[in-house]
Short mmCIF file of C-alpha atoms in Angstrom, two decimals:
data_model
loop_
_atom_site.label_atom_id
_atom_site.label_comp_id
_atom_site.label_asym_id
_atom_site.label_seq_id
_atom_site.Cartn_x
_atom_site.Cartn_y
_atom_site.Cartn_z
CA MET A 1342 -16.13 42.63 -2.37
CA ILE A 1343 -19.44 44.12 -3.64
CA ILE A 1344 -20.76 47.41 -2.27
CA VAL A 1345 -24.20 48.70 -3.21
CA ILE A 1346 -24.88 52.43 -2.63
CA LEU A 1347 -28.47 53.60 -2.84
CA ASN A 1348 -29.38 57.29 -3.05
CA ALA A 1349 -25.82 58.31 -2.23
CA SER A 1350 -24.45 61.76 -2.80
CA GLU A 1351 -21.30 62.32 -4.88
CA GLU A 1352 -19.38 63.22 -1.70
CA SER A 1353 -20.37 60.02 0.12
CA TYR A 1354 -19.52 58.01 -3.01
CA ILE A 1355 -16.00 59.50 -3.04
CA ASP A 1356 -15.58 58.77 0.69
CA MET A 1357 -16.66 55.17 0.16
CA LYS A 1358 -14.24 54.83 -2.74
CA LYS A 1359 -11.41 56.06 -0.50
CA LEU A 1360 -12.45 53.56 2.18
CA ILE A 1361 -12.32 50.68 -0.27
CA ILE A 1362 -8.87 51.72 -1.53
CA LEU A 1363 -7.54 52.06 2.02
CA SER A 1364 -8.96 48.64 2.92
CA PHE A 1365 -7.14 47.02 0.00
CA ILE A 1366 -3.90 48.81 0.91
CA GLY A 1367 -4.22 47.54 4.48
CA LEU A 1368 -4.84 43.98 3.24
CA LEU A 1369 -1.79 44.11 0.98
CA ALA A 1370 0.34 45.44 3.82
CA ALA A 1371 -0.76 42.62 6.08
CA CYS A 1372 0.00 40.00 3.44
CA SER A 1373 3.46 41.46 2.84
CA HIS A 1374 4.45 40.45 6.40
CA GLU A 1375 3.53 36.79 5.85
CA LYS A 1376 6.56 35.26 4.19
CA PRO A 1377 6.18 31.72 2.85
CA GLU A 1378 8.24 29.08 4.60
CA MET A 1379 11.27 28.28 2.49
CA VAL A 1380 12.11 24.63 1.82
CA THR A 1381 15.89 24.23 1.63
CA ASP A 1382 16.32 20.48 2.19
CA PRO A 1383 15.55 18.40 -0.94
CA VAL A 1384 14.24 15.50 1.17
CA GLU A 1385 11.24 17.65 2.09
CA TYR A 1386 10.05 17.34 -1.52
CA VAL A 1387 10.00 13.54 -1.29
CA SER A 1388 6.79 11.61 -0.65
CA THR A 1389 7.46 7.90 -0.25
CA LEU A 1390 3.85 7.18 -1.22
CA THR A 1391 4.77 7.86 -4.86
CA GLY A 1392 4.60 4.61 -6.82
CA THR A 1393 2.54 2.70 -4.25
CA LEU A 1394 -0.68 2.59 -6.31
CA SER A 1395 0.42 -0.77 -7.67
CA HIS A 1396 -0.68 -4.40 -7.63
CA HIS A 1397 0.22 -7.63 -9.42
CA ALA A 1398 -1.80 -6.81 -12.54
CA PHE A 1399 -0.86 -3.15 -12.87
CA SER A 1400 2.14 -1.16 -11.71
CA THR A 1401 2.64 2.55 -11.15
CA GLY A 1402 6.07 1.95 -9.63
CA ASN A 1403 5.90 -1.16 -7.44
CA THR A 1404 7.33 0.79 -4.51
CA TYR A 1405 6.49 0.88 -0.82
CA PRO A 1406 6.78 3.81 1.63
CA ALA A 1407 10.22 2.95 3.02
CA ILE A 1408 11.22 4.61 6.28
CA ALA A 1409 15.00 4.43 6.07
CA LEU A 1410 18.38 6.07 5.85
CA PRO A 1411 20.34 5.72 2.60
CA TRP A 1412 22.02 2.30 2.44
CA GLY A 1413 20.40 1.29 5.72
CA MET A 1414 20.65 -2.35 6.77
CA ASN A 1415 16.90 -2.54 7.14
CA PHE A 1416 13.89 -0.39 6.32
CA TRP A 1417 10.45 -0.10 7.90
CA THR A 1418 7.10 0.14 6.19
CA PRO A 1419 3.40 0.11 7.03
CA VAL A 1420 1.71 -3.05 5.77
CA THR A 1421 -1.70 -3.19 4.13
CA GLY A 1422 -1.28 -6.62 2.50
CA LYS A 1423 -1.50 -10.06 4.05
CA MET A 1424 1.62 -11.72 5.45
CA GLY A 1425 3.90 -12.70 2.59
CA ASP A 1426 2.24 -10.48 -0.02
CA GLY A 1427 4.97 -8.91 -2.18
CA TRP A 1428 2.88 -5.75 -2.49
CA ALA A 1429 3.15 -5.00 1.22
CA TYR A 1430 1.62 -1.52 0.93
CA ARG A 1431 -0.98 -0.47 -1.62
CA TYR A 1432 -2.22 3.11 -1.84
CA ASP A 1433 -5.76 1.98 -2.69
CA GLN A 1434 -6.10 -0.03 0.54
CA ASN A 1435 -7.42 1.43 3.78
CA MET A 1436 -6.37 -1.04 6.50
CA ILE A 1437 -2.93 -1.27 8.14
CA ARG A 1438 -2.03 -4.68 9.58
CA GLY A 1439 1.32 -3.81 11.08
CA LEU A 1440 4.57 -1.87 10.86
CA LYS A 1441 7.14 -4.18 9.32
CA GLN A 1442 10.90 -4.29 9.32
CA THR A 1443 11.75 -5.16 5.73
CA HIS A 1444 14.67 -5.92 3.43
CA GLN A 1445 12.50 -6.03 0.30
CA PRO A 1446 14.11 -4.89 -2.96
CA SER A 1447 10.95 -5.40 -5.04
CA PRO A 1448 7.58 -7.17 -4.92
CA TRP A 1449 8.82 -9.73 -7.44
CA ILE A 1450 11.79 -10.79 -5.30
CA ASN A 1451 9.70 -10.26 -2.15
CA ASP A 1452 11.10 -10.01 1.37
CA TYR A 1453 13.38 -11.77 3.84
CA GLY A 1454 14.07 -11.51 7.55
CA GLN A 1455 10.85 -9.58 8.20
CA PHE A 1456 8.79 -9.15 11.36
CA ALA A 1457 6.04 -6.71 12.29
CA ILE A 1458 4.81 -4.79 15.32
CA MET A 1459 1.40 -3.24 15.79
CA PRO A 1460 0.11 -0.95 18.57
CA VAL A 1461 -3.40 -1.91 19.66
CA ARG A 1462 -6.07 -0.72 22.05
CA ASP A 1463 -6.83 -4.36 22.94
CA ALA A 1464 -3.76 -6.59 23.30
CA SER A 1465 -5.83 -9.73 22.68
CA ALA A 1466 -6.21 -8.77 18.99
CA VAL A 1467 -3.20 -10.62 17.63
CA ASP A 1468 -4.01 -12.07 14.22
CA GLU A 1469 -3.46 -9.77 11.28
CA ASN A 1470 -7.16 -9.26 10.57
CA SER A 1471 -8.33 -8.48 14.11
CA ARG A 1472 -5.39 -6.16 14.85
CA ALA A 1473 -5.78 -4.29 11.55
CA SER A 1474 -6.94 -0.68 11.66
CA TRP A 1475 -8.60 1.66 9.19
CA PHE A 1476 -6.51 4.69 8.20
CA SER A 1477 -6.75 7.65 5.85
CA HIS A 1478 -4.03 9.21 3.73
CA LYS A 1479 -5.24 12.54 5.12
CA SER A 1480 -3.87 11.47 8.52
CA GLU A 1481 -0.65 9.98 7.16
CA THR A 1482 2.80 11.58 6.74
CA ALA A 1483 5.31 9.70 4.61
CA ARG A 1484 8.87 10.93 4.36
CA PRO A 1485 12.08 8.86 4.11
CA TYR A 1486 13.15 10.00 7.59
CA TYR A 1487 9.73 9.96 9.29
CA TYR A 1488 6.40 8.17 9.05
CA GLN A 1489 3.21 8.95 10.93
CA VAL A 1490 -0.26 7.47 10.72
CA TYR A 1491 -3.43 7.64 12.78
CA LEU A 1492 -4.83 4.16 13.39
CA ALA A 1493 -8.51 5.01 13.69
CA ASP A 1494 -9.86 1.69 14.99
CA HIS A 1495 -7.41 1.79 17.91
CA ASP A 1496 -7.41 5.60 18.33
CA ILE A 1497 -3.60 5.42 18.27
CA ASN A 1498 -1.14 7.73 16.53
CA ALA A 1499 1.99 5.88 15.37
CA GLU A 1500 5.32 7.53 14.51
CA ILE A 1501 8.61 6.04 13.26
CA THR A 1502 12.09 7.45 12.68
CA PRO A 1503 14.93 5.26 11.34
CA THR A 1504 18.64 4.77 11.89
CA GLU A 1505 20.94 2.58 9.79
CA ARG A 1506 20.26 -0.62 11.76
CA ALA A 1507 17.40 0.36 14.05
CA ALA A 1508 14.38 2.60 14.54
CA ALA A 1509 12.52 4.58 17.21
CA PHE A 1510 8.75 4.45 17.60
CA THR A 1511 6.30 6.61 19.51
CA PHE A 1512 2.73 5.39 19.98
CA THR A 1513 0.18 7.82 21.43
CA TYR A 1514 -2.63 5.83 23.08
CA PRO A 1515 -6.19 6.46 24.18
CA GLU A 1516 -7.34 5.70 27.71
CA SER A 1517 -7.52 1.92 27.91
CA GLU A 1518 -7.06 -0.87 30.44
CA THR A 1519 -5.88 -3.25 27.73
CA SER A 1520 -3.50 -1.22 25.52
CA GLY A 1521 -0.49 -2.98 24.13
CA VAL A 1522 1.70 -4.01 21.24
CA VAL A 1523 1.61 -7.16 19.10
CA ILE A 1524 4.91 -8.56 17.79
CA ASP A 1525 4.54 -10.96 14.85
CA ALA A 1526 7.70 -12.90 13.94
CA PHE A 1527 5.99 -14.52 10.93
CA ASP A 1528 6.15 -18.13 9.79
CA GLN A 1529 8.86 -20.51 8.50
CA GLY A 1530 10.40 -20.67 11.98
CA SER A 1531 10.59 -17.97 14.63
CA TYR A 1532 11.32 -17.39 18.31
CA ILE A 1533 10.32 -14.76 20.86
CA LYS A 1534 11.34 -14.20 24.47
CA VAL A 1535 9.85 -11.66 26.86
CA VAL A 1536 12.43 -10.03 29.16
CA PRO A 1537 10.29 -8.05 31.65
CA GLU A 1538 13.23 -6.87 33.79
CA ARG A 1539 14.50 -4.96 30.73
CA ASN A 1540 11.05 -4.04 29.34
CA ALA A 1541 12.23 -5.91 26.28
CA ILE A 1542 11.17 -8.42 23.65
CA VAL A 1543 13.88 -10.38 21.82
CA GLY A 1544 13.73 -13.08 19.18
CA TYR A 1545 14.40 -14.03 15.60
CA THR A 1546 12.55 -14.54 12.35
CA THR A 1547 13.56 -16.79 9.47
CA LYS A 1548 10.83 -15.66 7.07
CA ASN A 1549 12.29 -15.46 3.56
CA SER A 1550 11.60 -16.00 -0.13
CA GLY A 1551 14.66 -18.11 -0.90
CA GLY A 1552 18.32 -17.45 -1.57
CA VAL A 1553 19.36 -17.45 2.12
CA PRO A 1554 21.84 -19.73 3.94
CA ASP A 1555 20.63 -22.72 5.96
CA ASN A 1556 21.36 -21.01 9.28
CA PHE A 1557 19.59 -17.77 8.29
CA LYS A 1558 18.10 -15.75 11.16
CA ASN A 1559 17.26 -12.10 11.63
CA TRP A 1560 17.66 -11.44 15.36
CA PHE A 1561 15.72 -8.51 16.80
CA VAL A 1562 15.39 -6.60 20.05
CA LEU A 1563 12.58 -4.26 21.10
CA GLN A 1564 12.82 -2.20 24.27
CA PHE A 1565 9.87 -0.26 25.72
CA ASP A 1566 9.98 2.80 27.97
CA LYS A 1567 6.91 1.47 29.82
CA PRO A 1568 6.82 -1.73 31.92
CA PHE A 1569 4.62 -4.63 30.83
CA GLU A 1570 1.67 -5.44 33.05
CA SER A 1571 1.15 -8.78 31.31
CA TRP A 1572 2.12 -10.69 28.20
CA ARG A 1573 1.13 -13.75 26.21
CA LEU A 1574 2.89 -15.84 23.57
CA TYR A 1575 1.15 -17.59 20.68
CA ASP A 1576 2.21 -20.59 18.59
CA GLY A 1577 0.21 -19.27 15.67
CA PRO A 1578 -2.41 -16.50 15.97
CA ALA A 1579 -5.13 -18.87 17.24
CA SER A 1580 -3.00 -20.84 19.71
CA PRO A 1581 -2.07 -19.01 22.93
CA VAL A 1582 0.44 -20.76 25.18
CA GLU A 1583 -0.12 -19.87 28.82
CA GLY A 1584 2.52 -19.32 31.49
CA VAL A 1585 5.63 -19.04 29.31
CA SER A 1586 8.01 -16.16 28.61
CA GLU A 1587 9.74 -17.69 25.56
CA LEU A 1588 8.53 -19.82 22.70
CA GLU A 1589 9.89 -21.28 19.47
CA GLY A 1590 7.83 -22.64 16.60
CA ASP A 1591 6.66 -22.09 13.03
CA ARG A 1592 5.00 -18.70 13.64
CA ILE A 1593 5.45 -17.08 17.04
CA ILE A 1594 3.48 -14.00 18.08
CA ALA A 1595 3.73 -12.04 21.32
CA SER A 1596 1.40 -9.48 22.83
CA VAL A 1597 2.33 -7.23 25.74
CA SER A 1598 -0.28 -5.27 27.66
CA PHE A 1599 -0.36 -2.17 29.86
CA LYS A 1600 -2.83 0.48 30.98
CA THR A 1601 -2.68 3.87 29.29
CA SER A 1602 -4.23 7.27 29.91
CA ARG A 1603 -5.54 9.38 27.04
CA GLY A 1604 -2.67 10.98 25.14
CA GLU A 1605 -0.02 8.83 26.85
CA LYS A 1606 3.05 8.27 24.69
CA VAL A 1607 4.86 4.93 24.76
CA GLY A 1608 8.29 4.75 23.16
CA ILE A 1609 9.85 1.65 21.61
CA LYS A 1610 13.34 1.24 20.21
CA ALA A 1611 14.05 -1.62 17.82
CA ALA A 1612 17.20 -3.06 16.28
CA SER A 1613 18.24 -6.23 14.50
CA SER A 1614 21.19 -8.30 13.32
CA PHE A 1615 21.79 -11.19 10.94
CA ILE A 1616 24.70 -12.29 13.16
CA SER A 1617 23.42 -12.81 16.70
CA LEU A 1618 21.24 -11.49 19.49
CA GLU A 1619 24.32 -9.90 21.07
CA GLN A 1620 25.02 -8.03 17.84
CA ALA A 1621 21.40 -6.87 17.73
CA TRP A 1622 21.88 -5.32 21.19
CA THR A 1623 25.08 -3.68 19.90
CA ASN A 1624 23.19 -2.23 16.94
CA PHE A 1625 20.54 -1.07 19.39
CA LYS A 1626 22.99 1.56 20.64
CA GLU A 1627 22.16 3.61 17.53
CA VAL A 1628 18.86 4.65 19.09
CA GLU A 1629 19.77 4.80 22.79
CA GLY A 1630 18.71 8.19 24.04
CA SER A 1631 16.91 9.06 20.81
CA THR A 1632 13.53 10.79 20.79
CA LEU A 1633 10.99 11.63 18.12
#
């Protein structure tokens, strides 16, 4: 604060000095009532983005922003890399291609039993390049128990919270006649079935990097809190198959579509099992009734 006094008397100078002192006292009193929020839970100090500025040639940790409970059966992560890339998320990238269920211990060992979902403004954008969206770390929150990101190209806010064998998602959509979600079961053999009477998608993925039994499958279930208006299955991202509600092949992708109003929230609950589809539904009970 700078005060310039021109042609002032000694008395007015003293009065101004008192005014300045009183102003500072008032400011200090106001600040004394604003107590900083105390952080008591150690998990609040954790950013899962630490160590993600890594690639094949140079590592700062070789980690990914896992959304998970300790010793969870599966984790979730945003994906910036192409399908099968061991470095699924890189801090220096700016496009998200999907939100992936993962069992990846490291980029060198890579992943197994993975599949991805992606909220989109246009449900016809199914391949990993067309469905990808620009994002900024300034609109991203990464904690072990919660992940949030704003997908700018779709104008969608995505949120995830985990359980031991499942997860709950909330997608906040713009106004769109063609909003939806893309489910990518990846290659090496996969299967998807649309169950409209349950607002559900079920299926399995066999995607792996070796070291799995011959009958390996990761069964998954996804249940929406909003009915589907339409859906389409793909035998590969460029090969739609019309008029079917289930499909098996090398790489099966599904897209479900519905209308949304601006700010409308659509909830999805997801669970999986290496045993069977029935066990996946049993594991699904972890998130029944959960909310973000």
